[in-house]
PDB file of C-alpha atoms and ligand atoms in Angstrom:
ATOM      1  CA  UNK A1304      15.864  24.989  22.788  1.00  0.00           C
ATOM      2  CA  UNK A1305      16.081  25.038  19.002  1.00  0.00           C
ATOM      3  CA  UNK A1306      16.087  21.252  18.960  1.00  0.00           C
ATOM      4  CA  UNK A1307      13.072  21.187  21.247  1.00  0.00           C
ATOM      5  CA  UNK A1308      11.199  23.471  18.871  1.00  0.00           C
ATOM      6  CA  UNK A1309      12.102  21.212  15.991  1.00  0.00           C
ATOM      7  CA  UNK A1310      10.762  18.179  17.822  1.00  0.00           C
ATOM      8  CA  UNK A1311       7.579  20.054  18.649  1.00  0.00           C
ATOM      9  CA  UNK A1312       7.169  20.990  15.007  1.00  0.00           C
ATOM     10  CA  UNK A1313       7.877  17.406  14.036  1.00  0.00           C
ATOM     11  CA  UNK A1314       5.146  16.208  16.358  1.00  0.00           C
ATOM     12  CA  UNK A1315       2.658  18.159  14.309  1.00  0.00           C
ATOM     13  CA  UNK A1316       3.547  16.397  11.097  1.00  0.00           C
ATOM     14  CA  UNK A1317       2.534  13.001  12.230  1.00  0.00           C
ATOM     15  CA  UNK A1318       0.822  10.544   9.980  1.00  0.00           C
ATOM     16  CA  UNK A1319      -0.696   8.498  12.632  1.00  0.00           C
ATOM     17  CA  UNK A1320      -2.017   5.071  13.108  1.00  0.00           C
ATOM     18  CA  UNK A1321      -4.417   4.748  15.980  1.00  0.00           C
ATOM     19  CA  UNK A1322      -4.430   1.463  17.773  1.00  0.00           C
ATOM     20  CA  UNK A1323      -7.119   2.075  20.364  1.00  0.00           C
ATOM     21  CA  UNK A1324     -10.793   1.564  19.599  1.00  0.00           C
ATOM     22  CA  UNK A1325     -13.089   4.502  19.117  1.00  0.00           C
ATOM     23  CA  UNK A1326     -16.040   4.743  21.445  1.00  0.00           C
ATOM     24  CA  UNK A1327     -19.140   3.677  19.650  1.00  0.00           C
ATOM     25  CA  UNK A1328     -21.248   6.797  19.272  1.00  0.00           C
ATOM     26  CA  UNK A1329     -25.008   6.550  19.004  1.00  0.00           C
ATOM     27  CA  UNK A1330     -25.403   7.524  15.377  1.00  0.00           C
ATOM     28  CA  UNK A1331     -28.509   9.435  14.504  1.00  0.00           C
ATOM     29  CA  UNK A1332     -29.408   7.506  11.397  1.00  0.00           C
ATOM     30  CA  UNK A1333     -28.868   3.892  10.525  1.00  0.00           C
ATOM     31  CA  UNK A1334     -25.500   3.776   8.736  1.00  0.00           C
ATOM     32  CA  UNK A1335     -25.242   2.179   5.329  1.00  0.00           C
ATOM     33  CA  UNK A1336     -23.329  -1.125   5.251  1.00  0.00           C
ATOM     34  CA  UNK A1337     -20.167   0.698   4.144  1.00  0.00           C
ATOM     35  CA  UNK A1338     -20.113   2.790   7.305  1.00  0.00           C
ATOM     36  CA  UNK A1339     -20.182   0.002   9.808  1.00  0.00           C
ATOM     37  CA  UNK A1340     -16.670   0.314  11.169  1.00  0.00           C
ATOM     38  CA  UNK A1341     -16.029   2.221  14.384  1.00  0.00           C
ATOM     39  CA  UNK A1342     -13.853   4.998  13.028  1.00  0.00           C
ATOM     40  CA  UNK A1343     -16.166   5.924  10.134  1.00  0.00           C
ATOM     41  CA  UNK A1344     -19.080   5.922  12.540  1.00  0.00           C
ATOM     42  CA  UNK A1345     -17.127   8.073  14.989  1.00  0.00           C
ATOM     43  CA  UNK A1346     -16.559  10.649  12.233  1.00  0.00           C
ATOM     44  CA  UNK A1347     -20.055  10.513  10.763  1.00  0.00           C
ATOM     45  CA  UNK A1348     -21.521  11.221  14.170  1.00  0.00           C
ATOM     46  CA  UNK A1349     -19.586  14.507  14.317  1.00  0.00           C
ATOM     47  CA  UNK A1350     -21.302  16.984  12.026  1.00  0.00           C
ATOM     48  CA  UNK A1351     -22.551  16.862   8.462  1.00  0.00           C
ATOM     49  CA  UNK A1352     -20.463  15.088   5.849  1.00  0.00           C
ATOM     50  CA  UNK A1353     -21.681  15.398   2.279  1.00  0.00           C
ATOM     51  CA  UNK A1354     -20.291  12.429   0.374  1.00  0.00           C
ATOM     52  CA  UNK A1355     -20.171  10.950  -3.071  1.00  0.00           C
ATOM     53  CA  UNK A1356     -19.355   7.653  -4.678  1.00  0.00           C
ATOM     54  CA  UNK A1357     -15.881   7.460  -6.209  1.00  0.00           C
ATOM     55  CA  UNK A1358     -14.225   4.527  -8.024  1.00  0.00           C
ATOM     56  CA  UNK A1359     -12.598   3.588  -4.710  1.00  0.00           C
ATOM     57  CA  UNK A1360     -15.629   3.897  -2.434  1.00  0.00           C
ATOM     58  CA  UNK A1361     -17.013   6.930  -0.623  1.00  0.00           C
ATOM     59  CA  UNK A1362     -15.394  10.316  -0.291  1.00  0.00           C
ATOM     60  CA  UNK A1363     -16.661  12.429   2.593  1.00  0.00           C
ATOM     61  CA  UNK A1364     -15.982  16.123   3.114  1.00  0.00           C
ATOM     62  CA  UNK A1365     -17.283  19.263   4.767  1.00  0.00           C
ATOM     63  CA  UNK A1366     -19.584  21.737   3.020  1.00  0.00           C
ATOM     64  CA  UNK A1367     -17.669  24.668   1.534  1.00  0.00           C
ATOM     65  CA  UNK A1368     -14.323  22.870   1.929  1.00  0.00           C
ATOM     66  CA  UNK A1369     -11.549  22.604  -0.619  1.00  0.00           C
ATOM     67  CA  UNK A1370     -12.557  18.984  -1.267  1.00  0.00           C
ATOM     68  CA  UNK A1371     -16.090  20.157  -2.069  1.00  0.00           C
ATOM     69  CA  UNK A1372     -14.648  22.364  -4.822  1.00  0.00           C
ATOM     70  CA  UNK A1373     -12.303  19.742  -6.272  1.00  0.00           C
ATOM     71  CA  UNK A1374     -14.339  16.548  -6.233  1.00  0.00           C
ATOM     72  CA  UNK A1375     -13.086  15.393  -9.630  1.00  0.00           C
ATOM     73  CA  UNK A1376      -9.391  15.848  -9.055  1.00  0.00           C
ATOM     74  CA  UNK A1377      -9.457  14.451  -5.525  1.00  0.00           C
ATOM     75  CA  UNK A1378     -11.348  11.383  -6.573  1.00  0.00           C
ATOM     76  CA  UNK A1379      -8.756  10.774  -9.313  1.00  0.00           C
ATOM     77  CA  UNK A1380      -5.998  11.329  -6.755  1.00  0.00           C
ATOM     78  CA  UNK A1381      -7.502   8.766  -4.367  1.00  0.00           C
ATOM     79  CA  UNK A1382      -7.978   6.302  -7.208  1.00  0.00           C
ATOM     80  CA  UNK A1383      -4.419   6.669  -8.446  1.00  0.00           C
ATOM     81  CA  UNK A1384      -2.953   6.494  -4.914  1.00  0.00           C
ATOM     82  CA  UNK A1385      -4.915   3.280  -4.397  1.00  0.00           C
ATOM     83  CA  UNK A1386      -3.438   1.796  -7.609  1.00  0.00           C
ATOM     84  CA  UNK A1387       0.094   2.789  -6.616  1.00  0.00           C
ATOM     85  CA  UNK A1388      -0.305   1.257  -3.166  1.00  0.00           C
ATOM     86  CA  UNK A1389      -1.939  -1.999  -4.250  1.00  0.00           C
ATOM     87  CA  UNK A1390       0.615  -2.347  -7.070  1.00  0.00           C
ATOM     88  CA  UNK A1391       3.552  -1.873  -4.727  1.00  0.00           C
ATOM     89  CA  UNK A1392       2.113  -4.164  -2.053  1.00  0.00           C
ATOM     90  CA  UNK A1393       1.079  -6.732  -4.677  1.00  0.00           C
ATOM     91  CA  UNK A1394      -2.365  -6.930  -3.155  1.00  0.00           C
ATOM     92  CA  UNK A1395      -5.680  -7.401  -4.869  1.00  0.00           C
ATOM     93  CA  UNK A1396      -8.499  -5.534  -3.208  1.00  0.00           C
ATOM     94  CA  UNK A1397     -11.649  -4.323  -4.913  1.00  0.00           C
ATOM     95  CA  UNK A1398     -13.688  -3.578  -1.810  1.00  0.00           C
ATOM     96  CA  UNK A1399     -14.687   0.046  -1.181  1.00  0.00           C
ATOM     97  CA  UNK A1400     -12.887   2.319   1.244  1.00  0.00           C
ATOM     98  CA  UNK A1401     -14.085   5.398   3.136  1.00  0.00           C
ATOM     99  CA  UNK A1402     -11.925   8.501   2.747  1.00  0.00           C
ATOM    100  CA  UNK A1403     -12.699  11.603   4.818  1.00  0.00           C
ATOM    101  CA  UNK A1404     -11.131  15.000   4.133  1.00  0.00           C
ATOM    102  CA  UNK A1405     -10.937  18.059   6.364  1.00  0.00           C
ATOM    103  CA  UNK A1406      -9.482  21.441   5.459  1.00  0.00           C
ATOM    104  CA  UNK A1407      -7.075  21.916   8.330  1.00  0.00           C
ATOM    105  CA  UNK A1408      -5.145  20.457  11.225  1.00  0.00           C
ATOM    106  CA  UNK A1409      -7.438  22.446  13.521  1.00  0.00           C
ATOM    107  CA  UNK A1410     -10.417  20.493  12.203  1.00  0.00           C
ATOM    108  CA  UNK A1411      -8.410  17.293  12.608  1.00  0.00           C
ATOM    109  CA  UNK A1412      -7.734  18.284  16.218  1.00  0.00           C
ATOM    110  CA  UNK A1413     -11.456  18.761  16.844  1.00  0.00           C
ATOM    111  CA  UNK A1414     -12.252  15.335  15.414  1.00  0.00           C
ATOM    112  CA  UNK A1415      -9.506  13.142  16.848  1.00  0.00           C
ATOM    113  CA  UNK A1416      -7.833  15.280  19.501  1.00  0.00           C
ATOM    114  CA  UNK A1417      -4.542  15.738  17.627  1.00  0.00           C
ATOM    115  CA  UNK A1418      -3.514  18.102  14.809  1.00  0.00           C
ATOM    116  CA  UNK A1419      -2.459  15.260  12.515  1.00  0.00           C
ATOM    117  CA  UNK A1420      -1.875  15.410   8.770  1.00  0.00           C
ATOM    118  CA  UNK A1421      -3.683  12.128   8.273  1.00  0.00           C
ATOM    119  CA  UNK A1422      -4.583   8.893   9.985  1.00  0.00           C
ATOM    120  CA  UNK A1423      -6.201   5.510   9.666  1.00  0.00           C
ATOM    121  CA  UNK A1424      -7.587   3.240  12.315  1.00  0.00           C
ATOM    122  CA  UNK A1425      -5.611   0.009  12.244  1.00  0.00           C
ATOM    123  CA  UNK A1426      -7.573  -2.742  10.544  1.00  0.00           C
ATOM    124  CA  UNK A1427     -10.391  -0.499   9.287  1.00  0.00           C
ATOM    125  CA  UNK A1428     -11.061   0.622   5.738  1.00  0.00           C
ATOM    126  CA  UNK A1429     -11.288   4.312   6.648  1.00  0.00           C
ATOM    127  CA  UNK A1430      -8.765   7.137   6.222  1.00  0.00           C
ATOM    128  CA  UNK A1431      -8.983  10.741   7.438  1.00  0.00           C
ATOM    129  CA  UNK A1432      -6.751  13.347   5.817  1.00  0.00           C
ATOM    130  CA  UNK A1433      -6.078  17.071   5.733  1.00  0.00           C
ATOM    131  CA  UNK A1434      -6.423  18.566   2.265  1.00  0.00           C
ATOM    132  CA  UNK A1435      -6.549  22.187   1.183  1.00  0.00           C
ATOM    133  CA  UNK A1436      -5.331  24.267  -1.727  1.00  0.00           C
ATOM    134  CA  UNK A1437      -1.796  24.505  -0.389  1.00  0.00           C
ATOM    135  CA  UNK A1438      -1.509  21.166   1.419  1.00  0.00           C
ATOM    136  CA  UNK A1439      -1.019  17.981  -0.567  1.00  0.00           C
ATOM    137  CA  UNK A1440      -2.586  15.087   1.329  1.00  0.00           C
ATOM    138  CA  UNK A1441      -0.461  12.070   2.237  1.00  0.00           C
ATOM    139  CA  UNK A1442      -2.766   9.753   0.343  1.00  0.00           C
ATOM    140  CA  UNK A1443      -0.255   7.070  -0.595  1.00  0.00           C
ATOM    141  CA  UNK A1444       1.110   7.028   2.946  1.00  0.00           C
ATOM    142  CA  UNK A1445      -2.270   6.616   4.631  1.00  0.00           C
ATOM    143  CA  UNK A1446      -3.635   4.157   2.076  1.00  0.00           C
ATOM    144  CA  UNK A1447      -0.521   2.035   2.582  1.00  0.00           C
ATOM    145  CA  UNK A1448      -1.412   1.912   6.293  1.00  0.00           C
ATOM    146  CA  UNK A1449      -5.018   1.151   5.457  1.00  0.00           C
ATOM    147  CA  UNK A1450      -4.335  -1.776   3.134  1.00  0.00           C
ATOM    148  CA  UNK A1451      -1.388  -3.319   4.991  1.00  0.00           C
ATOM    149  CA  UNK A1452      -3.156  -3.325   8.342  1.00  0.00           C
ATOM    150  CA  UNK A1453      -6.392  -4.532   6.830  1.00  0.00           C
ATOM    151  CA  UNK A1454      -4.702  -7.459   5.068  1.00  0.00           C
ATOM    152  CA  UNK A1455      -1.808  -8.302   7.387  1.00  0.00           C
ATOM    153  CA  UNK A1456      -2.740  -6.905  10.801  1.00  0.00           C
ATOM    154  CA  UNK A1457      -0.225  -4.999  12.882  1.00  0.00           C
ATOM    155  CA  UNK A1458       3.439  -5.859  12.325  1.00  0.00           C
ATOM    156  CA  UNK A1459       4.859  -7.752  15.302  1.00  0.00           C
ATOM    157  CA  UNK A1460       8.301  -6.362  14.466  1.00  0.00           C
ATOM    158  CA  UNK A1461       7.049  -2.915  15.516  1.00  0.00           C
ATOM    159  CA  UNK A1462       5.571   0.275  14.132  1.00  0.00           C
ATOM    160  CA  UNK A1463       8.849   1.181  12.384  1.00  0.00           C
ATOM    161  CA  UNK A1464       8.003  -1.393   9.715  1.00  0.00           C
ATOM    162  CA  UNK A1465       4.581   0.125   9.113  1.00  0.00           C
ATOM    163  CA  UNK A1466       5.783   3.739   9.000  1.00  0.00           C
ATOM    164  CA  UNK A1467       8.834   2.745   6.986  1.00  0.00           C
ATOM    165  CA  UNK A1468       6.760   0.945   4.371  1.00  0.00           C
ATOM    166  CA  UNK A1469       4.239   3.821   4.130  1.00  0.00           C
ATOM    167  CA  UNK A1470       7.076   6.319   3.612  1.00  0.00           C
ATOM    168  CA  UNK A1471       8.815   4.000   1.149  1.00  0.00           C
ATOM    169  CA  UNK A1472       5.730   3.608  -1.048  1.00  0.00           C
ATOM    170  CA  UNK A1473       5.214   7.396  -0.911  1.00  0.00           C
ATOM    171  CA  UNK A1474       8.735   7.905  -2.322  1.00  0.00           C
ATOM    172  CA  UNK A1475      10.424  11.281  -2.773  1.00  0.00           C
ATOM    173  CA  UNK A1476       9.683  14.168  -0.444  1.00  0.00           C
ATOM    174  CA  UNK A1477      10.360  17.767  -1.510  1.00  0.00           C
ATOM    175  CA  UNK A1478      12.178  16.333  -4.518  1.00  0.00           C
ATOM    176  CA  UNK A1479      14.617  14.311  -2.406  1.00  0.00           C
ATOM    177  CA  UNK A1480      14.882  10.528  -2.434  1.00  0.00           C
ATOM    178  CA  UNK A1481      14.588   8.689   0.875  1.00  0.00           C
ATOM    179  CA  UNK A1482      18.221   7.628   0.700  1.00  0.00           C
ATOM    180  CA  UNK A1483      19.350  11.231   0.107  1.00  0.00           C
ATOM    181  CA  UNK A1484      17.460  12.281   3.250  1.00  0.00           C
ATOM    182  CA  UNK A1485      19.028   9.375   5.140  1.00  0.00           C
ATOM    183  CA  UNK A1486      22.483  10.328   3.872  1.00  0.00           C
ATOM    184  CA  UNK A1487      21.765  13.785   5.349  1.00  0.00           C
ATOM    185  CA  UNK A1488      20.949  12.148   8.693  1.00  0.00           C
ATOM    186  CA  UNK A1489      24.203  10.229   8.484  1.00  0.00           C
ATOM    187  CA  UNK A1490      26.164  13.420   7.779  1.00  0.00           C
ATOM    188  CA  UNK A1491      24.612  15.084  10.825  1.00  0.00           C
ATOM    189  CA  UNK A1492      25.272  12.074  13.085  1.00  0.00           C
ATOM    190  CA  UNK A1493      21.544  11.313  13.428  1.00  0.00           C
ATOM    191  CA  UNK A1494      21.431   7.753  12.087  1.00  0.00           C
ATOM    192  CA  UNK A1495      20.687   4.952  14.544  1.00  0.00           C
ATOM    193  CA  UNK A1496      21.803   1.370  14.380  1.00  0.00           C
ATOM    194  CA  UNK A1497      19.040  -0.946  13.163  1.00  0.00           C
ATOM    195  CA  UNK A1498      18.680  -2.343  16.675  1.00  0.00           C
ATOM    196  CA  UNK A1499      18.257   1.146  18.134  1.00  0.00           C
ATOM    197  CA  UNK A1500      15.818   2.209  15.470  1.00  0.00           C
ATOM    198  CA  UNK A1501      13.678  -0.914  15.903  1.00  0.00           C
ATOM    199  CA  UNK A1502      13.758  -0.709  19.713  1.00  0.00           C
ATOM    200  CA  UNK A1503      13.417   3.066  20.173  1.00  0.00           C
ATOM    201  CA  UNK A1504      11.251   3.996  17.193  1.00  0.00           C
ATOM    202  CA  UNK A1505       8.542   5.587  19.339  1.00  0.00           C
ATOM    203  CA  UNK A1506      11.066   7.793  21.134  1.00  0.00           C
ATOM    204  CA  UNK A1507      12.951   9.116  18.102  1.00  0.00           C
ATOM    205  CA  UNK A1508      11.620  12.246  16.404  1.00  0.00           C
ATOM    206  CA  UNK A1509       9.752  11.222  13.291  1.00  0.00           C
ATOM    207  CA  UNK A1510      11.798  13.398  10.947  1.00  0.00           C
ATOM    208  CA  UNK A1511      14.728  11.071  11.627  1.00  0.00           C
ATOM    209  CA  UNK A1512      12.872   7.869  12.435  1.00  0.00           C
ATOM    210  CA  UNK A1513      10.513   7.710   9.444  1.00  0.00           C
ATOM    211  CA  UNK A1514      13.109   8.246   6.682  1.00  0.00           C
ATOM    212  CA  UNK A1515      15.544   5.787   8.279  1.00  0.00           C
ATOM    213  CA  UNK A1516      12.770   3.204   8.684  1.00  0.00           C
ATOM    214  CA  UNK A1517      11.767   3.785   5.045  1.00  0.00           C
ATOM    215  CA  UNK A1518      15.348   3.305   3.909  1.00  0.00           C
ATOM    216  CA  UNK A1519      15.653   0.079   5.932  1.00  0.00           C
ATOM    217  CA  UNK A1520      12.399  -1.302   4.514  1.00  0.00           C
ATOM    218  CA  UNK A1521      13.614  -0.200   1.073  1.00  0.00           C
ATOM    219  CA  UNK A1522      16.776  -2.206   1.605  1.00  0.00           C
ATOM    220  CA  UNK A1523      14.810  -5.307   2.628  1.00  0.00           C
ATOM    221  CA  UNK A1524      12.678  -4.764  -0.478  1.00  0.00           C
ATOM    222  CA  UNK A1525      15.746  -4.418  -2.714  1.00  0.00           C
ATOM    223  CA  UNK A1526      17.053  -7.768  -1.441  1.00  0.00           C
ATOM    224  CA  UNK A1527      13.905  -9.872  -1.398  1.00  0.00           C
ATOM    225  CA  UNK A1528      11.103  -7.868  -2.985  1.00  0.00           C
ATOM    226  CA  UNK A1529       7.642  -7.465  -1.489  1.00  0.00           C
ATOM    227  CA  UNK A1530       7.722 -11.095  -0.323  1.00  0.00           C
ATOM    228  CA  UNK A1531      10.599 -10.313   2.068  1.00  0.00           C
ATOM    229  CA  UNK A1532       8.856  -7.207   3.427  1.00  0.00           C
ATOM    230  CA  UNK A1533       5.641  -9.122   3.934  1.00  0.00           C
ATOM    231  CA  UNK A1534       7.520 -11.976   5.639  1.00  0.00           C
ATOM    232  CA  UNK A1535       9.160  -9.472   8.025  1.00  0.00           C
ATOM    233  CA  UNK A1536       5.729  -7.972   8.725  1.00  0.00           C
ATOM    234  CA  UNK A1537       4.167 -11.332   9.521  1.00  0.00           C
ATOM    235  CA  UNK A1538       7.134 -12.802  11.424  1.00  0.00           C
ATOM    236  CA  UNK A1539       6.763 -13.479  15.161  1.00  0.00           C
ATOM    237  CA  UNK A1540      10.069 -11.737  15.685  1.00  0.00           C
ATOM    238  CA  UNK A1541      12.200 -10.361  12.920  1.00  0.00           C
ATOM    239  CA  UNK A1542      15.938  -9.746  12.768  1.00  0.00           C
ATOM    240  CA  UNK A1543      17.954  -8.592   9.755  1.00  0.00           C
ATOM    241  CA  UNK A1544      20.173 -11.113   7.995  1.00  0.00           C
ATOM    242  CA  UNK A1545      23.856 -10.883   8.969  1.00  0.00           C
ATOM    243  CA  UNK A1546      25.590  -8.260   6.858  1.00  0.00           C
ATOM    244  CA  UNK A1547      22.353  -6.415   6.021  1.00  0.00           C
ATOM    245  CA  UNK A1548      23.077  -3.355   8.094  1.00  0.00           C
ATOM    246  CA  UNK A1549      26.656  -2.930   6.848  1.00  0.00           C
ATOM    247  CA  UNK A1550      25.534  -3.285   3.227  1.00  0.00           C
ATOM    248  CA  UNK A1551      22.718  -0.791   3.820  1.00  0.00           C
ATOM    249  CA  UNK A1552      25.075   1.726   5.423  1.00  0.00           C
ATOM    250  CA  UNK A1553      27.480   1.398   2.499  1.00  0.00           C
ATOM    251  CA  UNK A1554      24.561   2.144   0.164  1.00  0.00           C
ATOM    252  CA  UNK A1555      23.593   5.212   2.215  1.00  0.00           C
ATOM    253  CA  UNK A1556      27.173   6.481   2.178  1.00  0.00           C
ATOM    254  CA  UNK A1557      27.349   5.999  -1.574  1.00  0.00           C
ATOM    255  CA  UNK A1558      24.497   8.487  -2.111  1.00  0.00           C
ATOM    256  CA  UNK A1559      25.945  11.469  -3.992  1.00  0.00           C
ATOM    257  CA  UNK A1560      24.554  14.103  -1.613  1.00  0.00           C
ATOM    258  CA  UNK A1561      22.728  14.359   1.674  1.00  0.00           C
ATOM    259  CA  UNK A1562      19.456  16.273   1.923  1.00  0.00           C
ATOM    260  CA  UNK A1563      17.686  18.172   4.677  1.00  0.00           C
ATOM    261  CA  UNK A1564      13.903  18.492   4.576  1.00  0.00           C
ATOM    262  CA  UNK A1565      12.334  21.923   5.045  1.00  0.00           C
ATOM    263  CA  UNK A1566      10.238  21.232   8.136  1.00  0.00           C
ATOM    264  CA  UNK A1567       7.926  24.270   8.175  1.00  0.00           C
ATOM    265  CA  UNK A1568       7.180  23.720   4.472  1.00  0.00           C
ATOM    266  CA  UNK A1569       6.538  20.040   5.125  1.00  0.00           C
ATOM    267  CA  UNK A1570       4.141  20.865   7.947  1.00  0.00           C
ATOM    268  CA  UNK A1571       2.241  23.471   5.938  1.00  0.00           C
ATOM    269  CA  UNK A1572       2.277  21.965   2.461  1.00  0.00           C
ATOM    270  CA  UNK A1573       3.122  18.252   2.679  1.00  0.00           C
ATOM    271  CA  UNK A1574       5.895  16.627   0.655  1.00  0.00           C
ATOM    272  CA  UNK A1575       4.865  18.062  -2.726  1.00  0.00           C
ATOM    273  CA  UNK A1576       4.280  21.754  -1.973  1.00  0.00           C
TER     274      UNK A1576
HETATM  275 ZN1   ZN B 704       2.203   6.774   9.022  1.00  0.00          ZN
END
């Protein structure tokens, strides 16, 4: 029962990547050229969104929201997340993006039918995130999805590569490194083999699956840099080099201490709070 509750809680954390197409709503006004994609249009058709121009593109929010009160700091945060992501991915991209913020998971539920922390529509230059005074948005995570899918499409190797890379670029969570969290999984007997993780990613609870995927992508990155990660992403079918998994496991075991994330805090505050 306890485990079930944990999985339920985990389901609420999700940083999601929607594959299906949004229905094309009849927007009331002609959208500007930046708002042409389906997901942005879907959102803009649902209530009023004051917006402003930031260095990265447009930031949209609700009247009276936390974003409305912190326009300066959030626009810096988006700009710096964008630099971190493009730097890590070694991509050049100066085209504008559309970033939408809501105050709560409840508002997210009303908009997209799930109480997500953040999401992007694969291939589109639009992100939607929860942000309030106690919840740090997963900007780096979602912008990694946005730019990778826009430039490279969906990874044929599976969603583990996409979630793993987004978590890897995001880095520490609650002050713990990814490998410390993965060492904790190992200590509790929750690590999967690479084959299992790649095959069963959708079935494994994300609190185990995402950190392990991040650690695996981190290992690929440590061996061959961004070029190796990108090659795995673009490959028709990808398999690790012989000896990869054993070397990775040895690295996990060599971590000084295992860590366990505080799930309720993660759900309510994000990785930083
Ligand atoms: Zn994600």
